[in-house]
PDB file of C-alpha atoms in Angstrom:
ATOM      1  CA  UNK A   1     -99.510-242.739 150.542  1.00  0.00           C
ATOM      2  CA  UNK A   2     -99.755-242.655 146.751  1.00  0.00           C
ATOM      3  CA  UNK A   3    -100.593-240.052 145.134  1.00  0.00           C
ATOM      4  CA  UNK A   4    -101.407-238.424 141.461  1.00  0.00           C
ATOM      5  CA  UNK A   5     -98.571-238.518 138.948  1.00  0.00           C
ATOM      6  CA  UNK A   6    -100.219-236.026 136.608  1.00  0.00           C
ATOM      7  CA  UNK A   7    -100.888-233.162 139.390  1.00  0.00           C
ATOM      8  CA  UNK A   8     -98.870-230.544 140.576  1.00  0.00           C
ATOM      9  CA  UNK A   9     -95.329-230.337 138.648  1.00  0.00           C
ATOM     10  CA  UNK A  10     -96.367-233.036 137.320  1.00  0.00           C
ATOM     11  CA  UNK A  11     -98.537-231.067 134.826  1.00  0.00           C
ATOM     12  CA  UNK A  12     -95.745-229.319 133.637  1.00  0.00           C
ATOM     13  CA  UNK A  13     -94.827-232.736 132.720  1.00  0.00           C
ATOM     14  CA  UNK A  14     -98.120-233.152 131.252  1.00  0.00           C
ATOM     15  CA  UNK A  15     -97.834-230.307 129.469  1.00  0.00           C
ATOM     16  CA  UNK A  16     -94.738-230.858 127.684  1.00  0.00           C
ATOM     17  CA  UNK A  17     -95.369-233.964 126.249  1.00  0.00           C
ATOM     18  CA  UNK A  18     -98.675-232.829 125.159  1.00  0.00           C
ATOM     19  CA  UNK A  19     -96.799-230.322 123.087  1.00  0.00           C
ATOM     20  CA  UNK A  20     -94.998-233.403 122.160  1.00  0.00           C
ATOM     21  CA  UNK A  21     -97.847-235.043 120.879  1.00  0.00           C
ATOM     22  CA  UNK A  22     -98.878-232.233 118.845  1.00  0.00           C
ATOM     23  CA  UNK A  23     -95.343-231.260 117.249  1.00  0.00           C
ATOM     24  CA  UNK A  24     -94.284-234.386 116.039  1.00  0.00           C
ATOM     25  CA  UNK A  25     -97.977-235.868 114.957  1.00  0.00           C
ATOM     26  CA  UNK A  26     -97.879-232.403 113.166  1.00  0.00           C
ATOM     27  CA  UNK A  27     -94.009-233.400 111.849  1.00  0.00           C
ATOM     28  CA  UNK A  28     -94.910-236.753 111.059  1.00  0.00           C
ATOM     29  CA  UNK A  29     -98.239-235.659 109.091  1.00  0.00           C
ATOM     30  CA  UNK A  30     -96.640-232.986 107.300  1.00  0.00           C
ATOM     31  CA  UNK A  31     -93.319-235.850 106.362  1.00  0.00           C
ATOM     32  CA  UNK A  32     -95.436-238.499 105.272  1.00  0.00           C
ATOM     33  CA  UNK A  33     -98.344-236.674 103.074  1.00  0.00           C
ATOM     34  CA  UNK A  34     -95.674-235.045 101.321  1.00  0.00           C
ATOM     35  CA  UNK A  35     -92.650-236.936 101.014  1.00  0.00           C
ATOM     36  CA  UNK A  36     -93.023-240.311 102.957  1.00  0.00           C
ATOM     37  CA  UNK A  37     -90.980-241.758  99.419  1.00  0.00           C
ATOM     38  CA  UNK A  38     -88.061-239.492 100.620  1.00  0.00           C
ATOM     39  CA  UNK A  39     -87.480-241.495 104.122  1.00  0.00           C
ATOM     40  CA  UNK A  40     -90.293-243.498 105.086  1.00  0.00           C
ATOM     41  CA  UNK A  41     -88.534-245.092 107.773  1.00  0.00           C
ATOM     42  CA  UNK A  42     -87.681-241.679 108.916  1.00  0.00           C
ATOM     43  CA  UNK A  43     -91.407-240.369 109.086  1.00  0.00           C
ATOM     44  CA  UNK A  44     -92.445-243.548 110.357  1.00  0.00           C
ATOM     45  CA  UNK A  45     -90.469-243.365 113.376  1.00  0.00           C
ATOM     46  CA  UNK A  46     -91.539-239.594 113.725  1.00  0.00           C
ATOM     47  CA  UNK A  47     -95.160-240.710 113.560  1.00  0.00           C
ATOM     48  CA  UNK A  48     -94.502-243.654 116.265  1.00  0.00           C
ATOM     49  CA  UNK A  49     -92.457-241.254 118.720  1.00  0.00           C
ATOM     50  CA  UNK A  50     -95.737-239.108 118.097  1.00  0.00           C
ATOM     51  CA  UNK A  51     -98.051-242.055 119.326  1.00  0.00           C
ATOM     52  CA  UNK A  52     -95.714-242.662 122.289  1.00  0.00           C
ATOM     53  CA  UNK A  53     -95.812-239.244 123.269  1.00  0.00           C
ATOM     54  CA  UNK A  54     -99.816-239.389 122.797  1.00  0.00           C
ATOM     55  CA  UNK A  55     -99.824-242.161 125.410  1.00  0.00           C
ATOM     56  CA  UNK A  56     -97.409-240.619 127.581  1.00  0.00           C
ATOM     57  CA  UNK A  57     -99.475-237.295 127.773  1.00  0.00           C
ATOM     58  CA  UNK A  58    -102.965-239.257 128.751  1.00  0.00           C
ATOM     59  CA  UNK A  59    -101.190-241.855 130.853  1.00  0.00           C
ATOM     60  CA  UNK A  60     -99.558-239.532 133.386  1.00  0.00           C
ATOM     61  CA  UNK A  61    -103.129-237.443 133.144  1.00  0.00           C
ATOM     62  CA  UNK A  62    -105.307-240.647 134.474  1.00  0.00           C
ATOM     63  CA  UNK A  63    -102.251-241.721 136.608  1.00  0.00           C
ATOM     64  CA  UNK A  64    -101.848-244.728 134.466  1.00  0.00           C
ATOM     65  CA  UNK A  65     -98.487-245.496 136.130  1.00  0.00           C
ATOM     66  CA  UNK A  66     -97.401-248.627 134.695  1.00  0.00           C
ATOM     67  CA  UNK A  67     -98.383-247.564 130.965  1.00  0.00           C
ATOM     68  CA  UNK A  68     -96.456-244.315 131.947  1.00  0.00           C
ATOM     69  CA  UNK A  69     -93.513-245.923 132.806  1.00  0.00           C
ATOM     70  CA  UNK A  70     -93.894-248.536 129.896  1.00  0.00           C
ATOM     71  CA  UNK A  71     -93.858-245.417 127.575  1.00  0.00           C
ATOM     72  CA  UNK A  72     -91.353-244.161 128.755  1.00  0.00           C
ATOM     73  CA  UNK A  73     -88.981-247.187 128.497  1.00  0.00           C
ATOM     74  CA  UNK A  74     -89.753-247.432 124.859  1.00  0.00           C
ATOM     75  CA  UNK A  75     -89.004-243.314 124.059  1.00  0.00           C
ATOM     76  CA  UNK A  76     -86.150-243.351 126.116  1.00  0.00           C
ATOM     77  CA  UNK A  77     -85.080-247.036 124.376  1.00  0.00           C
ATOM     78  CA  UNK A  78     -86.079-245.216 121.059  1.00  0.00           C
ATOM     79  CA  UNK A  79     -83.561-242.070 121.759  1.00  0.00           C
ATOM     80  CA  UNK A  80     -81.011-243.673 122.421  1.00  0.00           C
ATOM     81  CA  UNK A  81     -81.475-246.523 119.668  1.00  0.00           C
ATOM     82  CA  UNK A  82     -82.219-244.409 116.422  1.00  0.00           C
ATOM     83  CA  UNK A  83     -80.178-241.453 117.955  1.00  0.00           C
ATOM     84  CA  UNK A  84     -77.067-243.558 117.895  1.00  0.00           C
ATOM     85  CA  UNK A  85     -78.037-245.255 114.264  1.00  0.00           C
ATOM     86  CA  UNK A  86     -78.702-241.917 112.725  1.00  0.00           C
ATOM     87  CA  UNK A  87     -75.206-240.656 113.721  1.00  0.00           C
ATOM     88  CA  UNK A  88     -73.553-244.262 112.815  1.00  0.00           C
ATOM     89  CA  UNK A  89     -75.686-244.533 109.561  1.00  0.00           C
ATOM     90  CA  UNK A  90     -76.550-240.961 108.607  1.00  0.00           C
ATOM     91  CA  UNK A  91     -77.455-242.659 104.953  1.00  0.00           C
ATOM     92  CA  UNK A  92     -80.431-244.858 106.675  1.00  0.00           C
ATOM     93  CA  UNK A  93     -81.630-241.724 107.621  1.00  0.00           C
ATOM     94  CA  UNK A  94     -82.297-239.182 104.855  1.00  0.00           C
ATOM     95  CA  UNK A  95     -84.208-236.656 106.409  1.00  0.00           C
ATOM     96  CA  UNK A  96     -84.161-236.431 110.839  1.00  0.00           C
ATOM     97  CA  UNK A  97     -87.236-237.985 113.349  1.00  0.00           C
ATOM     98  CA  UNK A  98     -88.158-236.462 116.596  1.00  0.00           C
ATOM     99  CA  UNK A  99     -85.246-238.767 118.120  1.00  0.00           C
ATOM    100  CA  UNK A 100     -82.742-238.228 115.405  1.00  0.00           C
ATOM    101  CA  UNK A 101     -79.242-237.277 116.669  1.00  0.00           C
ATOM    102  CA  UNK A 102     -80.573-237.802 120.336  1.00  0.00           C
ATOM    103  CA  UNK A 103     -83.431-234.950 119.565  1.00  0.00           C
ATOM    104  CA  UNK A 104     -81.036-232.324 118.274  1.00  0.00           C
ATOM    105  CA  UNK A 105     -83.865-231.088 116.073  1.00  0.00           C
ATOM    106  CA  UNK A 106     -85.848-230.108 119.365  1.00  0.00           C
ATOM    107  CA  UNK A 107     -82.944-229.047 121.607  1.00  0.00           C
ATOM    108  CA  UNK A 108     -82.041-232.694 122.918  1.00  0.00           C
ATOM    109  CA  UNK A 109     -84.987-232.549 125.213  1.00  0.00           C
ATOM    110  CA  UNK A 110     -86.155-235.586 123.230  1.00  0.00           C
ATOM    111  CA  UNK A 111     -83.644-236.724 125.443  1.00  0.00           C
ATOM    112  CA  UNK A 112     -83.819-235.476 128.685  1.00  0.00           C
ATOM    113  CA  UNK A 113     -87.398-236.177 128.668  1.00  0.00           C
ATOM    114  CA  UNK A 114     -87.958-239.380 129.408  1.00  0.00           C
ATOM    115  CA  UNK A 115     -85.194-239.198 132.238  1.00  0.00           C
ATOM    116  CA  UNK A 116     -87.290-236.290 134.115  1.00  0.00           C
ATOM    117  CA  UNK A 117     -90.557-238.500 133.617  1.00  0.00           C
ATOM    118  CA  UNK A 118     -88.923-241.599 135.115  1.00  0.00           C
ATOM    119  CA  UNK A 119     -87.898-239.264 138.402  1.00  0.00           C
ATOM    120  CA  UNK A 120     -90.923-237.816 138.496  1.00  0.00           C
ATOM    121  CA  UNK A 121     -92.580-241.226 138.469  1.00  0.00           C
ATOM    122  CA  UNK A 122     -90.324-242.775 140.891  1.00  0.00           C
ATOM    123  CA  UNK A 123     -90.851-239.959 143.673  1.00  0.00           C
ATOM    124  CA  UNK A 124     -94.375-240.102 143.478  1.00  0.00           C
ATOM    125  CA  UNK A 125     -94.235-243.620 144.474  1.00  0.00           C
TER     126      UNK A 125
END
């Protein structure tokens, strides 16, 4: 029996990385019409965690499992890649990104995140 990931707690889910979306496109816009000559690799990544969380949001709303999953193996490959370089080169990184530190800008759930999505994903096999 398969059934909906994007129903039942799984719009809480939903819901969370559609406030994602909206926080760090809003981040990212903010960062880059300012001061994207301050760290533009910084904003950059801000704006593509923003994307990912975009796709995240409307796959797990049209049960798009495979994209889901695919999205979330690239934010949880992005944490854990730019939160480790920000802490081993804090100088490549002038100002934070969503994923910065592991997400310690937004309460590490950067973090936790895509670990809940991948459960939820997996029980609703």
């Amino acid at each position: 029996m398969t059934t909906s990931i994007g129903t039942g707690p799984g719009r809480a889910l939903v819901a969370v990385y559609g406030l994602f979306s909206l926080a760090a496109g809003a981040r990212a816009a903010v960062q880059i019409a300012g001061r994207f000559g301050e760290a533009p690799l910084a904003y950059s990544l801000s704006a593509f965690a923003a994307i990912v969380y975009i796709v995240l949001t409307v796959a797990l709303l049209r049960g798009a499992r495979r994209l889901a999953l695919a999205a979330l193996g690239i934010e949880l490959a992005g944490v854990l890649i730019i939160g480790t370089l920000s802490l081993v080169d804090p100088a490549a990184f002038p100002d934070e990104t969503v994923w910065s530190a592991y997400g310690r800008g937004y309460l590490f759930i950067p973090l936790v995140l895509p670990l809940v999505g991948l459960y939820w994903l997996w029980r609703r096999r």
